[in-house]
PDB file of N, CA and C in Angstrom:
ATOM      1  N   UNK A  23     -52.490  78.724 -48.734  1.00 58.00           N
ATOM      2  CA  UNK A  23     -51.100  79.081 -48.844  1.00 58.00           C
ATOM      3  C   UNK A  23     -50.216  77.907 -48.462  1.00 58.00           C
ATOM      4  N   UNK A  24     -50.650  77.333 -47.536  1.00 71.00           N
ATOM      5  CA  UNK A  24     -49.624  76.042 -47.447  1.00 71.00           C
ATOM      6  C   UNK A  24     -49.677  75.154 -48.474  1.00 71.00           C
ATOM      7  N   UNK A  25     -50.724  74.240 -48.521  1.00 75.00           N
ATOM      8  CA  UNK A  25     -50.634  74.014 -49.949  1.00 75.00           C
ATOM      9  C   UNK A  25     -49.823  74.511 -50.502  1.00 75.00           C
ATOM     10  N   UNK A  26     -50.387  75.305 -51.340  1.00 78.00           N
ATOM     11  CA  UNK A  26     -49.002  76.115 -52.510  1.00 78.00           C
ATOM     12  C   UNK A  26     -47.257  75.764 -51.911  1.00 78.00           C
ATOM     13  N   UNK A  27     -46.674  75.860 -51.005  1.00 77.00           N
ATOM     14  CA  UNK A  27     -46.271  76.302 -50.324  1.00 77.00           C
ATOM     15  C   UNK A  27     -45.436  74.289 -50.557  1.00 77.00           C
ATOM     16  N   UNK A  28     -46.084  73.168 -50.052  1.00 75.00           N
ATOM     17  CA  UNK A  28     -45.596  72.228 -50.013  1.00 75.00           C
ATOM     18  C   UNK A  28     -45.851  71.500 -51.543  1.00 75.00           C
ATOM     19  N   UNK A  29     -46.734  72.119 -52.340  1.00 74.00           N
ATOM     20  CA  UNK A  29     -46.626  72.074 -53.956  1.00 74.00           C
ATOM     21  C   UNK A  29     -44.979  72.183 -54.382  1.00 74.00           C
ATOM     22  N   UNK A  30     -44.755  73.409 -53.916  1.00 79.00           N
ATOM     23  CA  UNK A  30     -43.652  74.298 -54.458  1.00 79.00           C
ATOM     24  C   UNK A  30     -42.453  73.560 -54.013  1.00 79.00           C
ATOM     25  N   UNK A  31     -42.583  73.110 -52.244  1.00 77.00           N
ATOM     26  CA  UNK A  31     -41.234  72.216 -52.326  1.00 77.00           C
ATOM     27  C   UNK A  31     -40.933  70.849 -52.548  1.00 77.00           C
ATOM     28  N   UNK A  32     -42.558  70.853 -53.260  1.00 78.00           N
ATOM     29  CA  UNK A  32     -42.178  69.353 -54.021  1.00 78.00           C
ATOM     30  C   UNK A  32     -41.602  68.863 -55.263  1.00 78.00           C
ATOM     31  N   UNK A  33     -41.907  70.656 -55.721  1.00 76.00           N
ATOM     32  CA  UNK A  33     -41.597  70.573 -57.362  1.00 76.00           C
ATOM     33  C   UNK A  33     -39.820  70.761 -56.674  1.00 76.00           C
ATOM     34  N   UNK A  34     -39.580  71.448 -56.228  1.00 79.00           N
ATOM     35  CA  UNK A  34     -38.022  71.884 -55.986  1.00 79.00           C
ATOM     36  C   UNK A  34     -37.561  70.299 -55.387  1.00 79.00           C
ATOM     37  N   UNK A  35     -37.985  69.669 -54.559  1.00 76.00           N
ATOM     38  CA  UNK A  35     -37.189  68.205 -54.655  1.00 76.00           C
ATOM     39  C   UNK A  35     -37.359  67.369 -55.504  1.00 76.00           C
ATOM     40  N   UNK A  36     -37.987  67.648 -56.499  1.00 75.00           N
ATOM     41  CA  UNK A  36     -38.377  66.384 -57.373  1.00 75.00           C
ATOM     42  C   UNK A  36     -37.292  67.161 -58.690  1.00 75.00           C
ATOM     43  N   UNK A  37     -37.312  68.240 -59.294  1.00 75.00           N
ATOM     44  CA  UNK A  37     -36.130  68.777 -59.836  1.00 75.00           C
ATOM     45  C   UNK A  37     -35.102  68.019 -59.565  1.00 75.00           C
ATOM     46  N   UNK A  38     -35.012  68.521 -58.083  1.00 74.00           N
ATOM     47  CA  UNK A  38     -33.378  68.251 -57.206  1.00 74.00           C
ATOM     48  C   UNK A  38     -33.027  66.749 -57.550  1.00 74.00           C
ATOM     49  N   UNK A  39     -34.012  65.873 -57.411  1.00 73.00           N
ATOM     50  CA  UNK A  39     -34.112  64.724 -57.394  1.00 73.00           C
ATOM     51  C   UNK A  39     -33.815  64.300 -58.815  1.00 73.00           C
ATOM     52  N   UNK A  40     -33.969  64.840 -59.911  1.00 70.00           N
ATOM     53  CA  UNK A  40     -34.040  64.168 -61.302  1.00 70.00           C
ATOM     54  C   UNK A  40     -32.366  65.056 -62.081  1.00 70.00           C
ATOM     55  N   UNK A  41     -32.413  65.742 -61.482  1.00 68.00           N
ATOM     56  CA  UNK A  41     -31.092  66.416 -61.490  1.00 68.00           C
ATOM     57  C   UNK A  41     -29.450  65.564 -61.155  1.00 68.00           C
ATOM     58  N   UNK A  42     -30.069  65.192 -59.644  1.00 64.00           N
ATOM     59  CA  UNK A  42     -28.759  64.001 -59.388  1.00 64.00           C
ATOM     60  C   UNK A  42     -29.088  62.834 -60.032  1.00 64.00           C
ATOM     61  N   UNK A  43     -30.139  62.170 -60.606  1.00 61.00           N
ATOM     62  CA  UNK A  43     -30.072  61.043 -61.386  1.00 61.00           C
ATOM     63  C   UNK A  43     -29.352  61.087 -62.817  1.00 61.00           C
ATOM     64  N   UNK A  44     -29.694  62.108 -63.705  1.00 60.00           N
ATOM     65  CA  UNK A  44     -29.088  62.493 -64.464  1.00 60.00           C
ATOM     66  C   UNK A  44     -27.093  62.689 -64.488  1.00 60.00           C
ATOM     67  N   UNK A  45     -26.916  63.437 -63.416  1.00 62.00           N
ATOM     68  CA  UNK A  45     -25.675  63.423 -62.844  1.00 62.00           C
ATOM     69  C   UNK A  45     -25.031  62.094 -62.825  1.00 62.00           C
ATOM     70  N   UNK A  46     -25.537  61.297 -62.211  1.00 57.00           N
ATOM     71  CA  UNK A  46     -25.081  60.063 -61.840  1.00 57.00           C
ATOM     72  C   UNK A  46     -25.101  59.005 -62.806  1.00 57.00           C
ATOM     73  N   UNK A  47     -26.132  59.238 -63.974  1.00 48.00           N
ATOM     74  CA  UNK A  47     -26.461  58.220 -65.071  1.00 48.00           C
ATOM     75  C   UNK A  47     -25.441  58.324 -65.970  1.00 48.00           C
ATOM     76  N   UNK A  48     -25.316  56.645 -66.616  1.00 52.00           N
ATOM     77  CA  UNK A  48     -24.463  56.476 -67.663  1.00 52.00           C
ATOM     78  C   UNK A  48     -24.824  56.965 -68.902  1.00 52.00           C
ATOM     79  N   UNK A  49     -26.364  57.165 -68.753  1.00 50.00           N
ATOM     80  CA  UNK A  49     -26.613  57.662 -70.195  1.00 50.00           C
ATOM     81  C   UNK A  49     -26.780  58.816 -70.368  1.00 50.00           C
ATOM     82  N   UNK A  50     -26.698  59.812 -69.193  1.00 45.00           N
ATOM     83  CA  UNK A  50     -26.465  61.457 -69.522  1.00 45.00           C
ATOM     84  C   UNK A  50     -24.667  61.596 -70.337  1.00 45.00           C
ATOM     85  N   UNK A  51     -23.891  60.986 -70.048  1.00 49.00           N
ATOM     86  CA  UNK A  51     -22.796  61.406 -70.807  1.00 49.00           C
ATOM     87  C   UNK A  51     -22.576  61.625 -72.388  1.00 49.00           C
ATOM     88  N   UNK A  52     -22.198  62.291 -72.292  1.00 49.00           N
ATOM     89  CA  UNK A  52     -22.100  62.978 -74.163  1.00 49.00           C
ATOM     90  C   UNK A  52     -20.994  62.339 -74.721  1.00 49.00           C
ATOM     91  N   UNK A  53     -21.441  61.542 -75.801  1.00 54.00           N
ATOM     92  CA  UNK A  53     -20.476  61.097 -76.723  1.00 54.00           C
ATOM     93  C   UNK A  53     -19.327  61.626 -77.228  1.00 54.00           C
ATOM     94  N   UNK A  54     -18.440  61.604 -77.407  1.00 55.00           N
ATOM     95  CA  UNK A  54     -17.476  62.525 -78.510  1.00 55.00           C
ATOM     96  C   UNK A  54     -16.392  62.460 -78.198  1.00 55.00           C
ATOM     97  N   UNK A  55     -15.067  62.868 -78.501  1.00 57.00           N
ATOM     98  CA  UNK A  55     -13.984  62.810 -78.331  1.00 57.00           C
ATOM     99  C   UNK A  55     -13.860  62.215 -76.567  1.00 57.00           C
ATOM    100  N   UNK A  56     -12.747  61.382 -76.529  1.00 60.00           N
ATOM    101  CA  UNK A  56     -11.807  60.778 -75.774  1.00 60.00           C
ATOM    102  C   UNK A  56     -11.018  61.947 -74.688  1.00 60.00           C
ATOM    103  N   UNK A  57     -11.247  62.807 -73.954  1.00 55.00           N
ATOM    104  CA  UNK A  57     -10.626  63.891 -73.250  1.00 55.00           C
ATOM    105  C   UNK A  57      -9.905  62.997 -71.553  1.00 55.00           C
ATOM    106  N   UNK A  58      -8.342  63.868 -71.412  1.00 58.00           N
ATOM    107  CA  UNK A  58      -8.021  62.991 -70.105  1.00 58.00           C
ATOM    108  C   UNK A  58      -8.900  63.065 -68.994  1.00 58.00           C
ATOM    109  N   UNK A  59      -9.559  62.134 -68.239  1.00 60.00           N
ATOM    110  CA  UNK A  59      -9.962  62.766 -67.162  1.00 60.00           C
ATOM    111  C   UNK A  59      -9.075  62.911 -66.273  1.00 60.00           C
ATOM    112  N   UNK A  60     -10.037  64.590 -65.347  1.00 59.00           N
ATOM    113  CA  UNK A  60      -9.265  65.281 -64.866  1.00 59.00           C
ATOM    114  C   UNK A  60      -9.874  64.735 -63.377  1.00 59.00           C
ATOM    115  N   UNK A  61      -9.126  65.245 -62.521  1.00 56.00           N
ATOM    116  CA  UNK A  61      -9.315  64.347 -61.121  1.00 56.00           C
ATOM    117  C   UNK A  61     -10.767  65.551 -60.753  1.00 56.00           C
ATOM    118  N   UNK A  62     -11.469  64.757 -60.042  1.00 55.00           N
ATOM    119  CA  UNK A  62     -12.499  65.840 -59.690  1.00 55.00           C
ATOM    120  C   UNK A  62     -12.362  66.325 -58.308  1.00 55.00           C
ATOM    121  N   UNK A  63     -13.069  67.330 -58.027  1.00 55.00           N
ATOM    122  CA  UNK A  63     -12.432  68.298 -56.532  1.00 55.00           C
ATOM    123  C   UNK A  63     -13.303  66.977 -55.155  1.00 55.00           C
ATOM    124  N   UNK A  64     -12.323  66.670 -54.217  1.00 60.00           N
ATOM    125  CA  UNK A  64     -12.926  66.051 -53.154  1.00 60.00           C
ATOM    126  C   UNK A  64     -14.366  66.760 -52.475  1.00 60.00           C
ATOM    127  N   UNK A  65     -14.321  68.493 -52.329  1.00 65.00           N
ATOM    128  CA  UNK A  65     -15.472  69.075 -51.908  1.00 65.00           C
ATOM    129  C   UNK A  65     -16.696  68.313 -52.672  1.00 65.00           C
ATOM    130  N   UNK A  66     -17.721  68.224 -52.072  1.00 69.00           N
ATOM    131  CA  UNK A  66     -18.912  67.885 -52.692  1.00 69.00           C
ATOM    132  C   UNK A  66     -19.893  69.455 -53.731  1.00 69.00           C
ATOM    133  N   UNK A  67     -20.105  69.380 -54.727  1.00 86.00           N
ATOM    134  CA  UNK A  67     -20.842  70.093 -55.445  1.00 86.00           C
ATOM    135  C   UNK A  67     -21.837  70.722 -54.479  1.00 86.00           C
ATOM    136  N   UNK A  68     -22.089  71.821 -55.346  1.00 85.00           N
ATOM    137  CA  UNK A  68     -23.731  72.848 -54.566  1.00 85.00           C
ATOM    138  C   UNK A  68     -24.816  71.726 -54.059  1.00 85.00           C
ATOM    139  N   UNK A  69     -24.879  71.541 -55.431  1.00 85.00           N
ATOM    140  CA  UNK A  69     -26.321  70.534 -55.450  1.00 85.00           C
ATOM    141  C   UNK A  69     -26.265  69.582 -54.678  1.00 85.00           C
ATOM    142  N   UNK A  70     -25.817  68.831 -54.390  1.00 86.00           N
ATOM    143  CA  UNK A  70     -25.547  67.878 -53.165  1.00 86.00           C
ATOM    144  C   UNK A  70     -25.648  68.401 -51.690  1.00 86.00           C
ATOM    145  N   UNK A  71     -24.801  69.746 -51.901  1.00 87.00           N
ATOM    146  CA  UNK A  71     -24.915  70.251 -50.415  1.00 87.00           C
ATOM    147  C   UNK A  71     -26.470  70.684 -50.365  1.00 87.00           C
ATOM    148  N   UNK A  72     -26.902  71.003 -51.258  1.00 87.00           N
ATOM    149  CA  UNK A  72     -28.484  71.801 -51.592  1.00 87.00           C
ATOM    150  C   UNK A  72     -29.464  70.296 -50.592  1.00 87.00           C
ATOM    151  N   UNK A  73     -29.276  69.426 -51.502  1.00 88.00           N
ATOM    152  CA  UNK A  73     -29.515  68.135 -51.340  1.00 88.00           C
ATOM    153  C   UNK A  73     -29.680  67.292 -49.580  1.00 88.00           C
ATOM    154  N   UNK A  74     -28.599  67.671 -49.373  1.00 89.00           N
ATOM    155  CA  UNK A  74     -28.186  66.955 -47.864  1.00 89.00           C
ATOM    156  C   UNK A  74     -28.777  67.839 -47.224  1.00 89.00           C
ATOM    157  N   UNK A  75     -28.644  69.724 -47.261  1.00 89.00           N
ATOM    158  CA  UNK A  75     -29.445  70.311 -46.395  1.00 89.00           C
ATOM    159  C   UNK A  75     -30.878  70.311 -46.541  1.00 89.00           C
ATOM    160  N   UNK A  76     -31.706  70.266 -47.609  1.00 89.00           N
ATOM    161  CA  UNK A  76     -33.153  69.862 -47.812  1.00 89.00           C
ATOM    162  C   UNK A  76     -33.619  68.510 -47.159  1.00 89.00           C
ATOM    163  N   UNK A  77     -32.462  67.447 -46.974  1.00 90.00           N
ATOM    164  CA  UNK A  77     -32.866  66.338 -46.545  1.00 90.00           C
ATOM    165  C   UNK A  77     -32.923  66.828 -44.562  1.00 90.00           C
ATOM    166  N   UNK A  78     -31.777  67.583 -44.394  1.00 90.00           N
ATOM    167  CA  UNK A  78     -31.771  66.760 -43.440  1.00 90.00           C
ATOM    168  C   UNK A  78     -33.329  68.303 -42.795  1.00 90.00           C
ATOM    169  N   UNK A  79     -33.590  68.898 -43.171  1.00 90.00           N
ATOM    170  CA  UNK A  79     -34.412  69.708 -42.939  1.00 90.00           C
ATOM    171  C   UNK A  79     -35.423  69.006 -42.618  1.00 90.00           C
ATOM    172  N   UNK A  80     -35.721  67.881 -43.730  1.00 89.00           N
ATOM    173  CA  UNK A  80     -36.927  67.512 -44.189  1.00 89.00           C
ATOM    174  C   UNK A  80     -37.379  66.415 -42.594  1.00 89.00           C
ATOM    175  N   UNK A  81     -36.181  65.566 -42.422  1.00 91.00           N
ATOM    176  CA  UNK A  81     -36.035  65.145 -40.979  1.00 91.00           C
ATOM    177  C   UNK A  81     -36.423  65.547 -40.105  1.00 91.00           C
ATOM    178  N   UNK A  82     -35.761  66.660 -39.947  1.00 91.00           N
ATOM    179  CA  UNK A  82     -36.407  67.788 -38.282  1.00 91.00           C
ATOM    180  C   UNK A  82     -37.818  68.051 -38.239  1.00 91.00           C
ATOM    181  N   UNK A  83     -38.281  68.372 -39.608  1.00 90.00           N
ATOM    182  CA  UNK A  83     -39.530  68.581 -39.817  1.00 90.00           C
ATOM    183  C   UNK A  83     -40.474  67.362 -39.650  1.00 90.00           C
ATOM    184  N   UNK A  84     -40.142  66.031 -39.881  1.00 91.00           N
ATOM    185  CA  UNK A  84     -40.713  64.931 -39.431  1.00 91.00           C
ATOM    186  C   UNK A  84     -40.821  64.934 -38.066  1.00 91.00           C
ATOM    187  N   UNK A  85     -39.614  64.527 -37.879  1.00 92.00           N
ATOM    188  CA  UNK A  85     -39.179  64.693 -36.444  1.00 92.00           C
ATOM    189  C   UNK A  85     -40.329  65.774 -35.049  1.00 92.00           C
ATOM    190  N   UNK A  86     -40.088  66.751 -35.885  1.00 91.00           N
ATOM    191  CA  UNK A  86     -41.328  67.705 -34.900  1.00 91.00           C
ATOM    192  C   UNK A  86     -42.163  67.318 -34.723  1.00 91.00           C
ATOM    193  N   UNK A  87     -43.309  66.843 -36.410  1.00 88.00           N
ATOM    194  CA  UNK A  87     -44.083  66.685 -36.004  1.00 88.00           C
ATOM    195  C   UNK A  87     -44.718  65.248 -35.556  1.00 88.00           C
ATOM    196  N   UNK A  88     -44.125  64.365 -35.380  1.00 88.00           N
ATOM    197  CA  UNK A  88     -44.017  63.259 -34.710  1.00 88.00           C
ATOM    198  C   UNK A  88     -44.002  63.335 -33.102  1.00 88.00           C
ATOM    199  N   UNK A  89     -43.037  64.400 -32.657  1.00 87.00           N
ATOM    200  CA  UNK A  89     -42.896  64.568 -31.804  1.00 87.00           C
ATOM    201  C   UNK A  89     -43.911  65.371 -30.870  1.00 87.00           C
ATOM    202  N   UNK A  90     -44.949  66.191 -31.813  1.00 85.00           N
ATOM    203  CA  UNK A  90     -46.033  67.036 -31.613  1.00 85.00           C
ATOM    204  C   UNK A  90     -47.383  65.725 -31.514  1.00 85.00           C
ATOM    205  N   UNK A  91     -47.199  64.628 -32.643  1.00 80.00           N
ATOM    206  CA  UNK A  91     -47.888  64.080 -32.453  1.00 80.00           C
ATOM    207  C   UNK A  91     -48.311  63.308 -30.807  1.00 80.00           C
ATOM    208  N   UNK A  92     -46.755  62.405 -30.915  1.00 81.00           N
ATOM    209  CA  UNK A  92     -47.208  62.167 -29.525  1.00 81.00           C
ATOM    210  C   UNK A  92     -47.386  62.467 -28.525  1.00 81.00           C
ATOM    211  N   UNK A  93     -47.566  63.844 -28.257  1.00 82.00           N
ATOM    212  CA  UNK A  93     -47.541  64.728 -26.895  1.00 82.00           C
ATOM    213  C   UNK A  93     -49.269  64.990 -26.703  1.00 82.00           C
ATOM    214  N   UNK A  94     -49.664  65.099 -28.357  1.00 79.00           N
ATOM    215  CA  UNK A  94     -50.973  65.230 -28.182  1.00 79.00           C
ATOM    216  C   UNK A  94     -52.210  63.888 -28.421  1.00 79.00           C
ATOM    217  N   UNK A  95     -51.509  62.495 -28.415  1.00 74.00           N
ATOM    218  CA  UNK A  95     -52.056  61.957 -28.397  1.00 74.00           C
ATOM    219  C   UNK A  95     -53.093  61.546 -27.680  1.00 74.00           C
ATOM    220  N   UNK A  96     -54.614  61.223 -28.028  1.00 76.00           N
ATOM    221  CA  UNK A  96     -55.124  60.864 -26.927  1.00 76.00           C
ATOM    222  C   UNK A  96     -55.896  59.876 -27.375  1.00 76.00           C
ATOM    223  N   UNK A  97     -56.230  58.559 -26.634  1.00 76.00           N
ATOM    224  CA  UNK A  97     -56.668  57.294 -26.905  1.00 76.00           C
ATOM    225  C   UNK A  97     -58.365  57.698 -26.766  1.00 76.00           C
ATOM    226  N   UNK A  98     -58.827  58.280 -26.190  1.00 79.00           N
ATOM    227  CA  UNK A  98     -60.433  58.357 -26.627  1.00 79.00           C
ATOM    228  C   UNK A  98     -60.656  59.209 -27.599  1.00 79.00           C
ATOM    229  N   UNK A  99     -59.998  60.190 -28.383  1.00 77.00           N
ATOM    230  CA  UNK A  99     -59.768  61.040 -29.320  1.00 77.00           C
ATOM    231  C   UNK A  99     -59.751  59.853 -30.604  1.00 77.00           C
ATOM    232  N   UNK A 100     -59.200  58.982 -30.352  1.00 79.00           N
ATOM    233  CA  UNK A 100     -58.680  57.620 -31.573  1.00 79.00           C
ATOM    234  C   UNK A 100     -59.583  57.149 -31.680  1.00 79.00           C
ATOM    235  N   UNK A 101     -60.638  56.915 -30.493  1.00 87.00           N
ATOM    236  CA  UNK A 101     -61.893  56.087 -30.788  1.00 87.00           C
ATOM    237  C   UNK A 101     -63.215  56.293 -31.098  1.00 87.00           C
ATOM    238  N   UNK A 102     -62.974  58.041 -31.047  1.00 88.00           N
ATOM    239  CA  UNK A 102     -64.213  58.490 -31.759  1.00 88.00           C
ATOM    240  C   UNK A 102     -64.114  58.685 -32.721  1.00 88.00           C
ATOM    241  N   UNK A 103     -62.512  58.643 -33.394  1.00 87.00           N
ATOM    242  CA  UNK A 103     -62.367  58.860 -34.261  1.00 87.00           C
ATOM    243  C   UNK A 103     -62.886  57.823 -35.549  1.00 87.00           C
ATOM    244  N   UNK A 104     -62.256  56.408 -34.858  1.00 89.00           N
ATOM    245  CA  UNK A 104     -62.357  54.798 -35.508  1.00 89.00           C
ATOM    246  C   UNK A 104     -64.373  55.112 -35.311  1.00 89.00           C
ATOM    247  N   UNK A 105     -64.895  55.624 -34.513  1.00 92.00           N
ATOM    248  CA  UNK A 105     -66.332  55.242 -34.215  1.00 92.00           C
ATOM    249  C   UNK A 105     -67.278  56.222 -35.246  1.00 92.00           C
ATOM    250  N   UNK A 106     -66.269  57.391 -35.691  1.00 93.00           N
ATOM    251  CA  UNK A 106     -67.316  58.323 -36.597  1.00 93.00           C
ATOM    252  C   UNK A 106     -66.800  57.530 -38.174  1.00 93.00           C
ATOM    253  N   UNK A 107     -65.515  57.040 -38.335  1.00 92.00           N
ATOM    254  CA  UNK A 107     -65.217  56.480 -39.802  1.00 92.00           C
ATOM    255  C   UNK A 107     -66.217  55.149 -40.176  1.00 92.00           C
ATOM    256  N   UNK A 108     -66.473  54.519 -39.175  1.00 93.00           N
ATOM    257  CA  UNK A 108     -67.105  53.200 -39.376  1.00 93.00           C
ATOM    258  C   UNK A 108     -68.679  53.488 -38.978  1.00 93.00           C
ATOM    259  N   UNK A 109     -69.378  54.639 -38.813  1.00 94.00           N
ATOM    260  CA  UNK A 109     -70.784  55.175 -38.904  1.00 94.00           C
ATOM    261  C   UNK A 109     -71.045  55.908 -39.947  1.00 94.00           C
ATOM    262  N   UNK A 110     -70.206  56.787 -40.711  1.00 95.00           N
ATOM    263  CA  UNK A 110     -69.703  57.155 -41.930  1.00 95.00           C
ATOM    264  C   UNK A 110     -69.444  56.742 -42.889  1.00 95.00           C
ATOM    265  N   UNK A 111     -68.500  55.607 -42.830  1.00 94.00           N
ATOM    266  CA  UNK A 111     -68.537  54.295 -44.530  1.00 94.00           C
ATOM    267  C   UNK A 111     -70.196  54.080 -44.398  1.00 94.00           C
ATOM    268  N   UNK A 112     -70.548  53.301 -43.271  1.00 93.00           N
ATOM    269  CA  UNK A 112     -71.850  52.518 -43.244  1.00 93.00           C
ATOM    270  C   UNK A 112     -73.263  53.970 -43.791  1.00 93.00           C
ATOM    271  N   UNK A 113     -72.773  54.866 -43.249  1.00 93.00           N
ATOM    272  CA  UNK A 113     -74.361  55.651 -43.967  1.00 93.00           C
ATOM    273  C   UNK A 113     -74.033  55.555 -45.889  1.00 93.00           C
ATOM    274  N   UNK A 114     -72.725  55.900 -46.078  1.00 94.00           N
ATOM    275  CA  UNK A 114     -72.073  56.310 -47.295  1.00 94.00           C
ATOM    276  C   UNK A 114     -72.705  54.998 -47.985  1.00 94.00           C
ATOM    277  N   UNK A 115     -72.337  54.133 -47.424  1.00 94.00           N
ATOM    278  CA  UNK A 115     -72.822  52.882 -48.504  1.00 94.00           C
ATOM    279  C   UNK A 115     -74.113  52.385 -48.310  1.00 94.00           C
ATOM    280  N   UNK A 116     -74.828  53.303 -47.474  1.00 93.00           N
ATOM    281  CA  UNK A 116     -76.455  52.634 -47.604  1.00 93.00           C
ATOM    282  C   UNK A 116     -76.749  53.817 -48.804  1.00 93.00           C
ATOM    283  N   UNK A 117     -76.445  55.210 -48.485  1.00 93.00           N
ATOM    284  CA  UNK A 117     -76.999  55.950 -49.646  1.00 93.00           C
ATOM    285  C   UNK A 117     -76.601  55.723 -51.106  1.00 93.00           C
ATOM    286  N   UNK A 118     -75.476  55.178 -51.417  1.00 94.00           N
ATOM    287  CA  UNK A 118     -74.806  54.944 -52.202  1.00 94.00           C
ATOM    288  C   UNK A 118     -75.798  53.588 -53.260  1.00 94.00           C
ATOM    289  N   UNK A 119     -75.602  53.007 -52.246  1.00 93.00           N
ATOM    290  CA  UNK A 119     -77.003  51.999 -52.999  1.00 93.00           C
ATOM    291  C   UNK A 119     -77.956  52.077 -53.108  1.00 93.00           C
ATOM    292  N   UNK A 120     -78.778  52.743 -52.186  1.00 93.00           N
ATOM    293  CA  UNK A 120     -80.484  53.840 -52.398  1.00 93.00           C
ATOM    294  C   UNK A 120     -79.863  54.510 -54.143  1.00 93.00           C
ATOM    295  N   UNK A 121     -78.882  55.052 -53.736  1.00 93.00           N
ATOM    296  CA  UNK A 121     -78.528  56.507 -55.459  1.00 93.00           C
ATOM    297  C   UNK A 121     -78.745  55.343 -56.653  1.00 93.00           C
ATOM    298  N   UNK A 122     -77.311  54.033 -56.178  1.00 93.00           N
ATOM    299  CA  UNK A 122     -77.610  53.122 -57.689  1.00 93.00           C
ATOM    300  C   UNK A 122     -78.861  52.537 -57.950  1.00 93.00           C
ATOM    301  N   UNK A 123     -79.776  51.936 -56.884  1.00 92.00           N
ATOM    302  CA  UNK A 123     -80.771  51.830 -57.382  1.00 92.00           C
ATOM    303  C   UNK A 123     -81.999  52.842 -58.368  1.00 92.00           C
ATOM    304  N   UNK A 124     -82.030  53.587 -57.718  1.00 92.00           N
ATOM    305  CA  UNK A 124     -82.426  54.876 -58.277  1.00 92.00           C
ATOM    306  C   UNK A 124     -81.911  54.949 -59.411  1.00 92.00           C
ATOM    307  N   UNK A 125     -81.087  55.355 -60.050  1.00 90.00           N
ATOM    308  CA  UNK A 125     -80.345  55.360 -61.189  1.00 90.00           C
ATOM    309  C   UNK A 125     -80.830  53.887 -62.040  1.00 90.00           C
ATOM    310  N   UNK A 126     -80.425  52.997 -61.726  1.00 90.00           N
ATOM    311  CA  UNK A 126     -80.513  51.824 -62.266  1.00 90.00           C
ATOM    312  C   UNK A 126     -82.306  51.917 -62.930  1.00 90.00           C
ATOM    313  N   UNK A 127     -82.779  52.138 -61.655  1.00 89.00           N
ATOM    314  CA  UNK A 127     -84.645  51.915 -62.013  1.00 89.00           C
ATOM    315  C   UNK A 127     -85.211  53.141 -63.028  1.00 89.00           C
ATOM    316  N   UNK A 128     -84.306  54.513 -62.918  1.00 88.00           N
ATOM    317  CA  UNK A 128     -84.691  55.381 -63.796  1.00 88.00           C
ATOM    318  C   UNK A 128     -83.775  55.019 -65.376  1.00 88.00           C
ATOM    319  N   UNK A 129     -82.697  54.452 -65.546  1.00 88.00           N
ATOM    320  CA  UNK A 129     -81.919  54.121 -67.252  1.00 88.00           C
ATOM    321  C   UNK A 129     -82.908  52.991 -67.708  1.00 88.00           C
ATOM    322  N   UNK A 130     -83.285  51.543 -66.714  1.00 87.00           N
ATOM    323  CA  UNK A 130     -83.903  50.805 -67.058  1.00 87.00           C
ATOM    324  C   UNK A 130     -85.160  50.769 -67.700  1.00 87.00           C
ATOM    325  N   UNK A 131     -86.119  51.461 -66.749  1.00 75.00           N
ATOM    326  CA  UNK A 131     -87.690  51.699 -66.852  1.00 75.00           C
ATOM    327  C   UNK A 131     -88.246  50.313 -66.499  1.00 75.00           C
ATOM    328  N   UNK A 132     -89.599  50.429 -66.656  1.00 66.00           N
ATOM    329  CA  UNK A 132     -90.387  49.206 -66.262  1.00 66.00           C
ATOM    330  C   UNK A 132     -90.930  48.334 -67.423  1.00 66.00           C
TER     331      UNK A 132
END
């Protein structure tokens, strides 16, 4: 469910996101008659406000968990961590080359 969940508000900022480019681009404007422009309202549009509040959401939500991070940091936690990734590449790439050989000696033959 989360997943889904940060799928969903990615598709909704990336919309949001291609929405104000469009807005803002010279080449969304429609050709055609010469009309006066009219002064536009100082308030800022929905979408913008949509915009600024998704952003600044998106902040706090960093923010937390940054803030979660470092509370739970722990430096021997980091080094078993660095100590299981680098015992882990190293098995990965011994089997990895046991498999290609294997492979290699069974397409080849003798």
């Amino acid at each position: 469910m989360g997943t889904r969940f940060l799928l969903a508000l990615f598709l909704v900022l990336l919309v949001l996101g291609f929405a104000a480019a469009l807005t803002h681009s010279p080449t969304a404007e429609v050709q055609g008659a010469q009309l006066p422009q009219q002064d536009e309202p100082s308030s800022p549009t929905l979408l913008t406000q949509m915009q600024e509040s998704l952003s600044s959401y998106w902040d706090s939500a960093k923010e937390a968990a940054r803030g979660l991070y470092e509370k739970t940091y722990l430096p021997t936690v980091d080094e078993k961590l660095r100590d299981m990734y680098s015992k882990s590449t190293a098995a990965v790439s011994t089997y990895a080359g046991i498999f290609t050989d294997q492979l290699l000696t069974l397409l080849k033959g003798d």
